[in-house]
Amino acid sequence: MQLSVIILNYNVRYFLEQCVLSVQKALKDIDGEIIVVDNNSPDDSCAMMNQRFPEVTLIENKDNAGFPKGNNIGVAAAKGEYICILNPDTVVAEDTFKKVLQFAKSKTNLGIVGVKLVDGRGNFLPESKRGVPTPWVAFTKITALNKAFSKSSLFNKYYVQHLSEDQTGEVDILVGAFMVMKRELYLEVGGFDEGCFMYSDDIDLSYTVQQKGKVNYYFHETTVVHYKGESTVKDGTYMNRFREAMQFFYKKHFRNSPVFDLFMRAGTLFFALAKQKKKVAVIVPDSYILLSYNEDLRIALEVSLEKKVDRHEKDFEKLLISQSISGLKRFEVIFDNEMLDFFEIIKLMELFKKSGLTFKIKPRGSNFIIGSNDSNDRGTVIVIKS
């Protein structure tokens, strides 16, 4: 078997449904398997999996085992030469695994491969490629100095900003939302460290693989949607957890540093004060554009959304250009996956990422639309009234 895709789920039933659907389509011409590990979700994730995807291997944990242990359980059951660690809040394109496997097989000293990740509006997510978070590098991240001085090599190492988003190359750290590597290597390094603190598990695995003499790569030739962006609302709790995660990583691989702790505590305070003054705008569409052949779907969406929905079947790029430059209304685009495949949807999202448009997807065979209007947003699901 070529590839095992491991999806660790907790309480995101609708995102999981769309993710598995996209993975199935991407595995169409590949000898592969999907393994979903559920960490005792209180929603109906497992019932949905058993009903809609009975052919998928489902492992139901009796408690929330955490990210490292949950993925280790999934990999232990895998049969593929390669594994993909994949978040449930992702959408892969139909060509994703084919391209990644072709790239991986071309490398003789392969570590981990990551891909170009975008948020729910098609914007590139910088955590797709990262550097080793030394005390200074972590400090530039937590104080946002890496953003303020993105052109400076002194400040831009956290997100490897010397390597553009459209340039494949060697990197140190990859994000756990999408990781492809040989299963044998994963087992050799012990997989995810189950003692890892939250937010440091993917950093730790990437660095451990690198210390084995392997090379990690950022691969830009396929794009995957990651709805949650950096996964968690950026409040004081998040930043304290980030600081503790960096302390865990630094203590494990280097040495305990009072200077590091001082840097991080100062950065956390700075971040908290800055966040108190910053408000995130909520985007509420005035009307909707449905790209679909299905008139019954348009009618059902108008009832569910209680707003006007215009349906279109062709000339999508011209249509979206005209709507994005009008500036008269806030439009949200709904992609019908019955008509457009995930590759086409992702391509349009990237093409119109700066247009002011927002996006939702109606997955094939599902009764909901799903998406996210901000990289810090946990995402929105709207069930379609029948």
mmCIF file of C-alpha atoms in Angstrom, residues 66-354:
data_model
loop_
_atom_site.group_PDB
_atom_site.id
_atom_site.type_symbol
_atom_site.label_atom_id
_atom_site.label_comp_id
_atom_site.label_asym_id
_atom_site.label_seq_id
_atom_site.Cartn_x
_atom_site.Cartn_y
_atom_site.Cartn_z
ATOM 1 C CA GLY A 66 -4.634 14.214 22.871
ATOM 2 C CA PHE A 67 -3.001 14.985 19.533
ATOM 3 C CA PRO A 68 0.268 13.011 19.875
ATOM 4 C CA LYS A 69 -1.236 9.794 21.268
ATOM 5 C CA GLY A 70 -4.258 9.895 18.962
ATOM 6 C CA ASN A 71 -2.060 10.119 15.869
ATOM 7 C CA ASN A 72 0.306 7.443 17.191
ATOM 8 C CA ILE A 73 -2.685 5.111 17.564
ATOM 9 C CA GLY A 74 -3.672 5.809 13.962
ATOM 10 C CA VAL A 75 -0.182 5.222 12.587
ATOM 11 C CA ALA A 76 0.082 1.948 14.520
ATOM 12 C CA ALA A 77 -2.899 0.680 12.516
ATOM 13 C CA ALA A 78 -1.605 1.988 9.174
ATOM 14 C CA LYS A 79 -0.358 -0.218 6.345
ATOM 15 C CA GLY A 80 0.997 2.376 3.904
ATOM 16 C CA GLU A 81 4.643 2.927 2.977
ATOM 17 C CA TYR A 82 3.912 6.629 3.487
ATOM 18 C CA ILE A 83 1.601 8.255 6.013
ATOM 19 C CA CYS A 84 -0.154 11.599 5.959
ATOM 20 C CA ILE A 85 -1.040 13.260 9.253
ATOM 21 C CA LEU A 86 -4.068 15.392 8.372
ATOM 22 C CA ASN A 87 -6.304 17.703 10.381
ATOM 23 C CA PRO A 88 -10.066 17.197 10.014
ATOM 24 C CA ASP A 89 -10.555 20.926 9.319
ATOM 25 C CA THR A 90 -8.755 20.637 5.977
ATOM 26 C CA VAL A 91 -9.741 20.163 2.344
ATOM 27 C CA VAL A 92 -7.276 18.508 -0.021
ATOM 28 C CA ALA A 93 -7.334 18.913 -3.800
ATOM 29 C CA GLU A 94 -7.812 15.931 -6.096
ATOM 30 C CA ASP A 95 -4.144 16.106 -7.161
ATOM 31 C CA THR A 96 -2.624 16.646 -3.704
ATOM 32 C CA PHE A 97 -1.467 13.140 -2.804
ATOM 33 C CA LYS A 98 -0.401 12.261 -6.334
ATOM 34 C CA LYS A 99 1.878 15.299 -6.506
ATOM 35 C CA VAL A 100 3.232 14.967 -2.967
ATOM 36 C CA LEU A 101 4.046 11.268 -3.364
ATOM 37 C CA GLN A 102 5.767 11.923 -6.681
ATOM 38 C CA PHE A 103 7.865 14.632 -5.014
ATOM 39 C CA ALA A 104 8.604 12.466 -1.956
ATOM 40 C CA LYS A 105 9.796 9.545 -4.064
ATOM 41 C CA SER A 106 12.227 11.824 -5.887
ATOM 42 C CA LYS A 107 14.139 12.550 -2.637
ATOM 43 C CA THR A 108 16.795 10.199 -1.325
ATOM 44 C CA ASN A 109 17.006 11.542 2.224
ATOM 45 C CA LEU A 110 13.386 12.485 2.849
ATOM 46 C CA GLY A 111 12.147 13.701 6.194
ATOM 47 C CA ILE A 112 8.695 15.306 6.183
ATOM 48 C CA VAL A 113 6.840 17.027 3.335
ATOM 49 C CA GLY A 114 4.425 19.873 4.003
ATOM 50 C CA VAL A 115 2.328 21.749 1.462
ATOM 51 C CA LYS A 116 0.939 25.191 0.764
ATOM 52 C CA LEU A 117 -1.874 25.824 3.251
ATOM 53 C CA VAL A 118 -4.496 28.546 2.801
ATOM 54 C CA ASP A 119 -7.306 29.730 5.040
ATOM 55 C CA GLY A 120 -11.013 29.800 4.230
ATOM 56 C CA ARG A 121 -10.588 32.930 2.080
ATOM 57 C CA GLY A 122 -7.679 31.578 0.063
ATOM 58 C CA ASN A 123 -4.977 33.506 1.932
ATOM 59 C CA PHE A 124 -1.621 31.808 2.426
ATOM 60 C CA LEU A 125 -0.985 30.567 5.956
ATOM 61 C CA PRO A 126 2.615 31.363 6.923
ATOM 62 C CA GLU A 127 2.821 28.457 9.369
ATOM 63 C CA SER A 128 3.061 26.209 6.281
ATOM 64 C CA LYS A 129 6.851 26.614 6.650
ATOM 65 C CA ARG A 130 8.761 27.528 9.790
ATOM 66 C CA GLY A 131 12.217 27.746 11.292
ATOM 67 C CA VAL A 132 13.520 26.279 14.551
ATOM 68 C CA PRO A 133 12.024 28.390 17.389
ATOM 69 C CA THR A 134 15.167 29.371 19.255
ATOM 70 C CA PRO A 135 14.562 31.877 22.082
ATOM 71 C CA TRP A 136 15.128 34.848 19.773
ATOM 72 C CA VAL A 137 13.043 33.441 16.926
ATOM 73 C CA ALA A 138 10.157 32.610 19.304
ATOM 74 C CA PHE A 139 10.358 36.118 20.774
ATOM 75 C CA THR A 140 10.063 37.733 17.321
ATOM 76 C CA LYS A 141 6.943 35.628 16.726
ATOM 77 C CA ILE A 142 5.200 36.375 20.005
ATOM 78 C CA THR A 143 5.900 40.131 19.730
ATOM 79 C CA ALA A 144 4.980 40.251 16.009
ATOM 80 C CA LEU A 145 8.431 41.649 15.170
ATOM 81 C CA ASN A 146 8.556 39.034 12.412
ATOM 82 C CA LYS A 147 5.630 40.824 10.731
ATOM 83 C CA ALA A 148 6.902 44.333 11.324
ATOM 84 C CA PHE A 149 10.326 43.536 9.848
ATOM 85 C CA SER A 150 9.492 40.709 7.438
ATOM 86 C CA LYS A 151 12.326 41.649 5.050
ATOM 87 C CA SER A 152 15.012 41.456 7.711
ATOM 88 C CA SER A 153 16.910 38.189 8.132
ATOM 89 C CA LEU A 154 17.259 39.054 11.821
ATOM 90 C CA PHE A 155 13.492 38.922 12.395
ATOM 91 C CA ASN A 156 11.939 36.736 9.676
ATOM 92 C CA LYS A 157 13.193 33.268 10.571
ATOM 93 C CA TYR A 158 10.041 31.973 12.311
ATOM 94 C CA TYR A 159 8.088 31.716 9.058
ATOM 95 C CA VAL A 160 11.156 31.174 6.811
ATOM 96 C CA GLN A 161 10.297 34.344 4.913
ATOM 97 C CA HIS A 162 13.333 34.122 2.649
ATOM 98 C CA LEU A 163 11.446 31.266 0.960
ATOM 99 C CA SER A 164 8.340 32.526 -0.843
ATOM 100 C CA GLU A 165 4.977 30.761 -0.621
ATOM 101 C CA ASP A 166 5.367 29.783 -4.297
ATOM 102 C CA GLN A 167 8.831 28.293 -3.918
ATOM 103 C CA THR A 168 9.544 24.696 -2.922
ATOM 104 C CA GLY A 169 12.528 24.306 -0.632
ATOM 105 C CA GLU A 170 14.127 22.877 2.492
ATOM 106 C CA VAL A 171 12.691 24.024 5.826
ATOM 107 C CA ASP A 172 13.142 23.087 9.468
ATOM 108 C CA ILE A 173 9.604 22.870 10.837
ATOM 109 C CA LEU A 174 6.270 21.851 9.284
ATOM 110 C CA VAL A 175 2.762 22.149 10.661
ATOM 111 C CA GLY A 176 0.851 19.130 11.967
ATOM 112 C CA ALA A 177 -2.227 19.966 9.902
ATOM 113 C CA PHE A 178 -0.570 18.222 6.929
ATOM 114 C CA MET A 179 2.554 16.082 7.133
ATOM 115 C CA VAL A 180 3.640 13.330 4.741
ATOM 116 C CA MET A 181 6.541 11.034 5.590
ATOM 117 C CA LYS A 182 7.544 7.398 5.447
ATOM 118 C CA ARG A 183 5.787 5.315 8.087
ATOM 119 C CA GLU A 184 9.081 3.566 8.847
ATOM 120 C CA LEU A 185 10.720 6.910 9.700
ATOM 121 C CA TYR A 186 7.776 7.956 11.878
ATOM 122 C CA LEU A 187 8.119 4.749 13.901
ATOM 123 C CA GLU A 188 11.923 5.022 14.007
ATOM 124 C CA VAL A 189 11.792 8.429 15.732
ATOM 125 C CA GLY A 190 8.958 7.323 18.025
ATOM 126 C CA GLY A 191 6.203 9.321 16.367
ATOM 127 C CA PHE A 192 4.744 12.290 18.214
ATOM 128 C CA ASP A 193 6.126 12.678 21.728
ATOM 129 C CA GLU A 194 3.154 11.921 23.987
ATOM 130 C CA GLY A 195 4.731 14.056 26.691
ATOM 131 C CA CYS A 196 4.671 17.082 24.400
ATOM 132 C CA PHE A 197 2.827 20.166 25.489
ATOM 133 C CA MET A 198 0.130 21.572 23.223
ATOM 134 C CA TYR A 199 1.483 23.473 20.157
ATOM 135 C CA SER A 200 4.940 21.892 20.321
ATOM 136 C CA ASP A 201 4.192 18.391 18.996
ATOM 137 C CA ASP A 202 4.666 19.152 15.294
ATOM 138 C CA ILE A 203 7.721 21.314 16.037
ATOM 139 C CA ASP A 204 9.226 18.492 18.089
ATOM 140 C CA LEU A 205 8.577 15.837 15.431
ATOM 141 C CA SER A 206 9.970 18.014 12.629
ATOM 142 C CA TYR A 207 13.117 18.795 14.606
ATOM 143 C CA THR A 208 13.592 15.176 15.749
ATOM 144 C CA VAL A 209 13.388 13.976 12.136
ATOM 145 C CA GLN A 210 15.884 16.644 11.116
ATOM 146 C CA GLN A 211 18.290 15.511 13.843
ATOM 147 C CA LYS A 212 18.246 12.059 12.234
ATOM 148 C CA GLY A 213 19.915 13.659 9.230
ATOM 149 C CA LYS A 214 16.726 13.797 7.174
ATOM 150 C CA VAL A 215 15.583 16.802 5.118
ATOM 151 C CA ASN A 216 12.156 18.422 5.570
ATOM 152 C CA TYR A 217 10.541 20.128 2.597
ATOM 153 C CA TYR A 218 7.898 22.746 1.954
ATOM 154 C CA PHE A 219 6.183 21.774 -1.332
ATOM 155 C CA HIS A 220 4.223 24.569 -3.025
ATOM 156 C CA GLU A 221 2.788 22.781 -6.060
ATOM 157 C CA THR A 222 -0.472 21.738 -4.402
ATOM 158 C CA THR A 223 -2.732 23.720 -2.081
ATOM 159 C CA VAL A 224 -4.733 22.494 0.921
ATOM 160 C CA VAL A 225 -7.364 24.530 2.776
ATOM 161 C CA HIS A 226 -6.902 24.690 6.551
ATOM 162 C CA TYR A 227 -9.939 26.432 7.975
ATOM 163 C CA LYS A 228 -8.760 27.181 11.486
ATOM 164 C CA GLY A 229 -5.560 28.824 10.372
ATOM 165 C CA GLU A 230 -3.494 28.742 13.539
ATOM 166 C CA SER A 231 -6.317 26.778 15.141
ATOM 167 C CA THR A 232 -7.095 28.789 18.238
ATOM 168 C CA VAL A 233 -8.381 32.229 19.062
ATOM 169 C CA LYS A 234 -5.356 34.337 19.909
ATOM 170 C CA ASP A 235 -6.076 35.333 23.490
ATOM 171 C CA GLY A 236 -3.885 35.462 26.575
ATOM 172 C CA THR A 237 -4.452 31.773 27.285
ATOM 173 C CA TYR A 238 -3.191 30.849 23.816
ATOM 174 C CA MET A 239 -0.037 32.919 24.214
ATOM 175 C CA ASN A 240 0.736 31.434 27.611
ATOM 176 C CA ARG A 241 0.342 27.964 26.128
ATOM 177 C CA PHE A 242 2.569 28.952 23.225
ATOM 178 C CA ARG A 243 5.236 30.140 25.677
ATOM 179 C CA GLU A 244 5.000 26.890 27.664
ATOM 180 C CA ALA A 245 5.208 24.870 24.445
ATOM 181 C CA MET A 246 8.383 26.669 23.449
ATOM 182 C CA GLN A 247 9.808 26.075 26.909
ATOM 183 C CA PHE A 248 9.066 22.338 26.559
ATOM 184 C CA PHE A 249 10.764 22.183 23.167
ATOM 185 C CA TYR A 250 13.783 24.212 24.213
ATOM 186 C CA LYS A 251 14.306 22.268 27.426
ATOM 187 C CA LYS A 252 14.041 18.921 25.601
ATOM 188 C CA HIS A 253 16.387 19.683 22.735
ATOM 189 C CA PHE A 254 18.700 22.395 24.068
ATOM 190 C CA ARG A 255 18.854 23.536 27.675
ATOM 191 C CA ASN A 256 16.749 25.447 30.147
ATOM 192 C CA SER A 257 17.249 29.184 29.651
ATOM 193 C CA PRO A 258 16.256 32.005 32.034
ATOM 194 C CA VAL A 259 16.820 34.449 29.163
ATOM 195 C CA PHE A 260 14.346 32.511 27.019
ATOM 196 C CA ASP A 261 11.733 32.575 29.769
ATOM 197 C CA LEU A 262 12.232 36.338 30.223
ATOM 198 C CA PHE A 263 11.877 36.933 26.474
ATOM 199 C CA MET A 264 8.693 34.888 26.295
ATOM 200 C CA ARG A 265 7.054 36.383 29.374
ATOM 201 C CA ALA A 266 7.739 39.884 28.067
ATOM 202 C CA GLY A 267 6.367 38.898 24.678
ATOM 203 C CA THR A 268 3.207 37.406 26.191
ATOM 204 C CA LEU A 269 2.545 40.621 28.131
ATOM 205 C CA PHE A 270 3.142 42.706 25.005
ATOM 206 C CA PHE A 271 0.748 40.522 23.001
ATOM 207 C CA ALA A 272 -1.989 40.651 25.646
ATOM 208 C CA LEU A 273 -1.864 44.463 25.792
ATOM 209 C CA ALA A 274 -1.961 44.739 22.010
ATOM 210 C CA LYS A 275 -4.917 42.341 21.743
ATOM 211 C CA GLN A 276 -6.984 44.390 24.191
ATOM 212 C CA LYS A 277 -6.997 47.250 21.669
ATOM 213 C CA LYS A 278 -7.616 45.170 18.565
ATOM 214 C CA LYS A 279 -11.073 44.160 17.352
ATOM 215 C CA VAL A 280 -11.721 41.617 14.619
ATOM 216 C CA ALA A 281 -14.397 42.694 12.147
ATOM 217 C CA VAL A 282 -17.239 40.231 11.639
ATOM 218 C CA ILE A 283 -18.038 39.780 7.950
ATOM 219 C CA VAL A 284 -21.759 39.408 7.262
ATOM 220 C CA PRO A 285 -22.687 38.884 3.587
ATOM 221 C CA ASP A 286 -25.445 40.972 2.039
ATOM 222 C CA SER A 287 -26.205 38.341 -0.587
ATOM 223 C CA TYR A 288 -24.917 35.086 -2.017
ATOM 224 C CA ILE A 289 -23.668 33.740 -5.329
ATOM 225 C CA LEU A 290 -24.223 30.019 -5.853
ATOM 226 C CA LEU A 291 -22.071 28.282 -8.462
ATOM 227 C CA SER A 292 -24.239 25.284 -9.287
ATOM 228 C CA TYR A 293 -26.471 23.548 -11.810
ATOM 229 C CA ASN A 294 -29.040 22.869 -9.092
ATOM 230 C CA GLU A 295 -31.998 25.280 -8.901
ATOM 231 C CA ASP A 296 -33.564 23.343 -6.020
ATOM 232 C CA LEU A 297 -30.389 23.957 -4.016
ATOM 233 C CA ARG A 298 -30.633 27.692 -4.687
ATOM 234 C CA ILE A 299 -34.214 27.760 -3.372
ATOM 235 C CA ALA A 300 -33.297 25.747 -0.278
ATOM 236 C CA LEU A 301 -30.352 28.067 0.449
ATOM 237 C CA GLU A 302 -32.549 31.163 0.204
ATOM 238 C CA VAL A 303 -34.854 29.636 2.811
ATOM 239 C CA SER A 304 -31.950 28.652 5.084
ATOM 240 C CA LEU A 305 -29.957 31.881 4.734
ATOM 241 C CA GLU A 306 -32.979 34.198 4.559
ATOM 242 C CA LYS A 307 -31.162 36.252 1.933
ATOM 243 C CA LYS A 308 -31.074 36.469 -1.831
ATOM 244 C CA VAL A 309 -29.085 33.762 -3.616
ATOM 245 C CA ASP A 310 -28.171 34.152 -7.313
ATOM 246 C CA ARG A 311 -27.233 30.978 -9.177
ATOM 247 C CA HIS A 312 -24.683 30.793 -12.007
ATOM 248 C CA GLU A 313 -23.472 27.883 -14.130
ATOM 249 C CA LYS A 314 -20.539 29.288 -16.155
ATOM 250 C CA ASP A 315 -18.001 32.107 -16.686
ATOM 251 C CA PHE A 316 -17.142 32.019 -12.990
ATOM 252 C CA GLU A 317 -13.979 34.100 -13.163
ATOM 253 C CA LYS A 318 -15.663 36.921 -15.094
ATOM 254 C CA LEU A 319 -18.614 36.808 -12.712
ATOM 255 C CA LEU A 320 -16.495 36.984 -9.565
ATOM 256 C CA ILE A 321 -14.328 39.759 -11.007
ATOM 257 C CA SER A 322 -17.408 41.865 -11.696
ATOM 258 C CA GLN A 323 -18.833 41.261 -8.202
ATOM 259 C CA SER A 324 -15.547 41.896 -6.411
ATOM 260 C CA ILE A 325 -14.949 45.269 -8.097
ATOM 261 C CA SER A 326 -18.522 46.518 -7.713
ATOM 262 C CA GLY A 327 -18.010 47.333 -4.031
ATOM 263 C CA LEU A 328 -21.756 47.810 -3.540
ATOM 264 C CA LYS A 329 -22.456 44.705 -1.487
ATOM 265 C CA ARG A 330 -20.696 42.026 0.506
ATOM 266 C CA PHE A 331 -21.001 38.861 -1.545
ATOM 267 C CA GLU A 332 -20.390 35.338 -0.360
ATOM 268 C CA VAL A 333 -19.682 32.641 -2.941
ATOM 269 C CA ILE A 334 -21.104 29.156 -2.377
ATOM 270 C CA PHE A 335 -19.357 26.414 -4.350
ATOM 271 C CA ASP A 336 -21.455 23.361 -5.163
ATOM 272 C CA ASN A 337 -19.094 20.388 -5.031
ATOM 273 C CA GLU A 338 -21.511 18.474 -7.271
ATOM 274 C CA MET A 339 -20.408 20.768 -10.119
ATOM 275 C CA LEU A 340 -16.922 21.957 -9.109
ATOM 276 C CA ASP A 341 -14.264 19.622 -7.788
ATOM 277 C CA PHE A 342 -12.106 20.621 -4.815
ATOM 278 C CA PHE A 343 -9.145 21.511 -7.035
ATOM 279 C CA GLU A 344 -11.289 24.048 -8.943
ATOM 280 C CA ILE A 345 -12.783 25.433 -5.724
ATOM 281 C CA ILE A 346 -9.384 25.954 -4.097
ATOM 282 C CA LYS A 347 -8.040 27.552 -7.272
ATOM 283 C CA LEU A 348 -10.899 30.083 -7.323
ATOM 284 C CA MET A 349 -10.443 30.829 -3.608
ATOM 285 C CA GLU A 350 -6.758 31.601 -4.174
ATOM 286 C CA LEU A 351 -7.483 33.634 -7.295
ATOM 287 C CA PHE A 352 -9.962 35.882 -5.490
ATOM 288 C CA LYS A 353 -8.306 35.989 -2.060
ATOM 289 C CA LYS A 354 -7.886 39.778 -2.195
#
